[in-house]
CSV table of C-alpha atoms in Angstrom, one decimal:
chain,number,residue,atom,x,y,z
A,10,MET,CA,-18.3,-12.4,-25.0
A,11,ASN,CA,-20.8,-14.1,-22.7
A,12,LYS,CA,-20.4,-14.8,-19.0
A,13,THR,CA,-19.1,-18.3,-19.4
A,14,ASP,CA,-16.5,-17.2,-22.0
A,15,PHE,CA,-15.5,-14.3,-19.7
A,16,LEU,CA,-15.0,-16.5,-16.6
A,17,ALA,CA,-13.1,-19.1,-18.7
A,18,ALA,CA,-10.8,-16.3,-20.0
A,19,LEU,CA,-10.3,-15.0,-16.4
A,20,ASN,CA,-9.6,-18.5,-15.2
A,21,ALA,CA,-7.0,-19.0,-18.0
A,22,GLN,CA,-5.2,-15.7,-17.0
A,23,LEU,CA,-5.2,-16.3,-13.3
A,24,ASN,CA,-4.8,-20.1,-13.1
A,25,PHE,CA,-1.5,-19.7,-11.2
A,26,LEU,CA,-3.3,-18.3,-8.2
A,27,PRO,CA,-4.2,-20.4,-5.2
A,28,PRO,CA,-7.6,-22.1,-5.8
A,29,ASN,CA,-9.4,-20.1,-3.1
A,30,GLU,CA,-8.2,-16.8,-4.5
A,31,LEU,CA,-9.2,-17.8,-8.1
A,32,GLU,CA,-12.6,-18.9,-6.9
A,33,LYS,CA,-13.1,-15.7,-4.9
A,34,THR,CA,-12.2,-13.5,-8.0
A,35,GLN,CA,-14.4,-15.5,-10.3
A,36,GLY,CA,-17.3,-15.3,-7.9
A,37,PHE,CA,-16.8,-11.5,-7.5
A,38,TYR,CA,-17.0,-11.0,-11.3
A,39,ALA,CA,-19.8,-13.5,-11.8
A,40,GLU,CA,-21.9,-11.6,-9.2
A,41,MET,CA,-21.0,-8.3,-10.8
A,42,ILE,CA,-22.3,-9.6,-14.2
A,43,ALA,CA,-25.4,-11.0,-12.6
A,44,ASP,CA,-26.1,-7.6,-10.9
A,45,ARG,CA,-25.8,-5.8,-14.2
A,46,MET,CA,-28.1,-8.3,-15.9
A,47,GLU,CA,-30.7,-7.8,-13.1
A,48,GLU,CA,-30.5,-4.1,-13.8
A,49,GLY,CA,-31.7,-4.8,-17.4
A,50,MET,CA,-28.5,-5.3,-19.4
A,51,ASP,CA,-28.2,-8.3,-21.7
A,52,GLU,CA,-25.4,-10.8,-20.9
A,53,THR,CA,-22.9,-9.5,-23.6
A,54,ALA,CA,-23.4,-5.8,-22.6
A,55,ALA,CA,-23.0,-6.7,-18.9
A,56,VAL,CA,-19.7,-8.5,-19.6
A,57,ALA,CA,-18.4,-5.7,-21.8
A,58,ALA,CA,-19.3,-3.1,-19.2
A,59,ILE,CA,-16.9,-4.8,-16.7
A,60,GLY,CA,-13.8,-4.0,-18.9
A,61,ASP,CA,-11.2,-6.0,-20.7
A,62,ILE,CA,-9.6,-9.0,-19.2
A,63,GLU,CA,-6.0,-7.6,-19.2
A,64,THR,CA,-7.1,-4.6,-17.0
A,65,ILE,CA,-9.1,-6.8,-14.7
A,66,VAL,CA,-6.1,-9.2,-14.3
A,67,ASN,CA,-3.7,-6.4,-13.5
A,68,GLU,CA,-6.1,-4.8,-11.0
A,69,THR,CA,-6.7,-8.1,-9.3
A,70,LEU,CA,-3.0,-8.8,-9.0
A,71,GLN,CA,-2.3,-5.3,-7.7
A,72,GLU,CA,-5.0,-5.7,-5.0
A,73,MET,CA,-3.7,-9.0,-3.9
A,74,SER,CA,-1.4,-9.2,-0.8
A,75,LEU,CA,2.3,-9.4,-1.4
A,76,PRO,CA,2.8,-12.8,0.3
A,77,THR,CA,0.0,-14.3,-1.9
A,78,LEU,CA,1.6,-12.9,-5.1
A,79,MET,CA,5.1,-14.2,-4.1
A,80,LYS,CA,3.7,-17.7,-3.3
A,81,ALA,CA,1.9,-17.8,-6.6
A,82,LYS,CA,5.1,-16.6,-8.4
A,83,ILE,CA,7.3,-19.2,-6.7
A,84,GLN,CA,4.9,-22.2,-6.8
A,85,PRO,CA,5.4,-24.2,-10.0
A,86,LYS,CA,2.3,-25.1,-11.9
A,87,SER,CA,3.0,-28.8,-12.2
A,88,GLY,CA,4.3,-29.3,-8.6
A,89,TRP,CA,7.8,-29.5,-7.3
A,90,LYS,CA,10.4,-31.8,-9.0
A,91,ILE,CA,13.0,-33.5,-7.0
A,92,SER,CA,15.8,-31.6,-8.7
A,93,GLU,CA,14.0,-28.3,-7.9
A,94,ILE,CA,13.7,-29.3,-4.2
A,95,VAL,CA,17.4,-30.2,-4.1
A,96,LEU,CA,18.3,-26.8,-5.7
A,97,ILE,CA,16.2,-24.9,-3.2
A,98,VAL,CA,17.8,-26.7,-0.3
A,99,LEU,CA,21.3,-26.3,-1.6
A,100,GLY,CA,20.7,-22.7,-2.5
A,101,PHE,CA,19.2,-21.8,0.8
A,102,PRO,CA,22.4,-20.0,2.1
A,103,LEU,CA,22.1,-17.7,-1.0
A,104,TRP,CA,18.4,-17.1,-1.6
A,105,PHE,CA,17.3,-16.8,2.0
A,106,PRO,CA,19.6,-13.8,2.9
A,107,LEU,CA,18.5,-12.1,-0.4
A,108,LEU,CA,14.8,-12.7,0.4
A,109,LEU,CA,15.3,-11.5,3.9
A,110,ALA,CA,17.2,-8.4,2.7
A,111,PHE,CA,14.4,-7.7,0.2
A,112,PHE,CA,11.7,-7.7,3.0
A,113,LEU,CA,13.9,-5.7,5.3
A,114,VAL,CA,14.4,-3.0,2.7
A,115,ILE,CA,10.6,-2.8,2.2
A,116,VAL,CA,10.1,-2.6,6.0
A,117,ALA,CA,12.9,0.0,6.3
A,118,VAL,CA,11.2,2.3,3.7
A,119,TYR,CA,7.9,2.1,5.5
A,120,VAL,CA,9.4,2.7,8.9
A,121,SER,CA,11.4,5.6,7.6
A,122,ILE,CA,8.4,7.3,6.0
A,123,TRP,CA,6.3,6.9,9.1
A,124,ALA,CA,9.2,8.1,11.3
A,125,VAL,CA,9.3,11.3,9.2
A,126,ILE,CA,5.6,11.8,9.5
A,127,ILE,CA,5.7,11.3,13.3
A,128,SER,CA,8.7,13.6,13.7
A,129,LEU,CA,7.0,16.3,11.7
A,130,TYR,CA,3.8,16.2,13.8
A,131,THR,CA,6.0,16.1,17.0
A,132,THR,CA,7.7,19.3,15.8
A,133,VAL,CA,4.3,20.9,15.2
A,134,ALA,CA,3.2,19.9,18.7
A,135,ALA,CA,6.4,21.3,20.2
A,136,PHE,CA,5.8,24.7,18.6
A,137,ILE,CA,2.3,24.9,19.9
A,138,LEU,CA,3.2,23.6,23.3
A,139,SER,CA,6.1,26.1,23.6
A,140,GLY,CA,3.7,28.9,22.8
A,141,VAL,CA,1.2,27.8,25.4
A,142,VAL,CA,3.8,27.4,28.0
A,143,GLY,CA,5.2,30.8,27.1
A,144,LEU,CA,1.8,32.4,27.7
A,145,PHE,CA,1.7,30.8,31.2
A,146,SER,CA,5.1,32.2,31.9
A,147,LEU,CA,3.8,35.7,31.4
A,148,PHE,CA,2.8,35.6,35.1
A,149,PHE,CA,6.5,35.4,36.0
A,150,ALA,CA,7.7,38.3,33.7
A,151,THR,CA,10.0,40.6,35.6
A,152,SER,CA,9.4,43.7,33.5
A,153,PHE,CA,7.1,45.1,30.9
A,154,ALA,CA,9.7,44.6,28.2
A,155,ASN,CA,10.2,41.0,29.3
A,156,PHE,CA,6.4,40.5,29.3
A,157,LEU,CA,6.1,41.8,25.7
A,158,MET,CA,9.1,39.7,24.5
A,159,ILE,CA,7.6,36.5,26.0
A,160,LEU,CA,4.1,37.4,24.6
A,161,GLY,CA,5.5,37.9,21.1
A,162,LEU,CA,7.6,34.8,21.1
A,163,SER,CA,4.6,32.8,22.4
A,164,PHE,CA,2.4,34.0,19.6
A,165,ILE,CA,5.1,33.3,17.0
A,166,CYS,CA,5.5,29.7,18.3
A,167,ILE,CA,1.7,29.1,18.3
A,168,GLY,CA,1.4,30.7,14.8
A,169,MET,CA,4.3,28.7,13.4
A,170,GLY,CA,2.7,25.5,14.9
A,171,ILE,CA,-0.7,26.2,13.4
A,172,LEU,CA,0.7,27.1,10.0
A,173,SER,CA,3.1,24.2,9.9
A,174,PHE,CA,0.3,21.8,10.8
A,175,PHE,CA,-1.4,22.4,7.5
A,176,GLY,CA,1.9,22.0,5.6
A,177,VAL,CA,2.7,18.8,7.5
A,178,THR,CA,-0.7,17.4,6.9
A,179,LYS,CA,-0.4,17.9,3.1
A,180,LEU,CA,3.1,16.4,3.1
A,181,SER,CA,1.9,13.5,5.2
A,182,VAL,CA,-0.9,12.7,2.8
A,183,ARG,CA,1.7,12.7,-0.1
A,184,LEU,CA,4.0,10.5,1.9
A,185,ILE,CA,1.2,8.0,2.6
A,186,LYS,CA,0.2,8.0,-1.1
A,187,PHE,CA,3.9,7.4,-1.9
A,188,THR,CA,3.8,4.3,0.4
A,189,GLY,CA,0.9,3.0,-1.7
A,190,HIS,CA,2.8,3.6,-5.0
A,191,PHE,CA,5.9,2.0,-3.5
A,192,LEU,CA,3.9,-1.1,-2.6
A,193,GLY,CA,2.4,-1.1,-6.1
A,194,TRP,CA,5.9,-1.0,-7.5
A,195,VAL,CA,7.0,-3.9,-5.3
A,196,LYS,CA,3.9,-5.9,-6.5
A,197,SER,CA,4.7,-5.1,-10.1
A,198,LEU,CA,8.0,-6.9,-9.7
A,199,PHE,CA,5.9,-10.1,-9.4
A,200,VAL,CA,3.4,-9.3,-12.1
A,201,THR,CA,4.5,-9.5,-15.7
A,202,LYS,CA,2.4,-8.6,-18.6
A,203,GLY,CA,0.3,-11.5,-19.7
A,204,GLY,CA,0.5,-13.3,-16.4
A,205,PHE,CA,3.4,-15.0,-14.6
């Protein structure tokens, strides 16, 4: 497959996208092919090295913003017919609350995950701060036994804070990755195999 055939195939697979997005994607891959040809590859090898069209189309759609995908999914290829416009207007009381609920669920998942992350780091900070405050309170110990008890509790708090920091950091990284997978799953609802 040469460069022209590749770009034509890409155009055929992504022709539902807004023109500026399609042009941007084609320009990106045209430049990638040109770069490989400048490095010494022939045209066919440069195109083959990029990968197959299906994978490129799926990756392009996954990297696209959710509003752009939804707009491309909803927008009919041949323009709006009067009957479709009437159905949209009449169905507004039904589809708008559903669409709003869909977005609110997505936002709620993100807010919940970030609330968990923030609360975990707040707990870590509370442990460490309690330990540090405990060390300062040693000056007010009324007896040696009281001094030892406060000192021990302070070190336990600081130790728990430091140890839990590493666990919380690992858990936070996983939660952040989960948000990426979740967004990918949401996008996959708008991407069907072989295009829209």
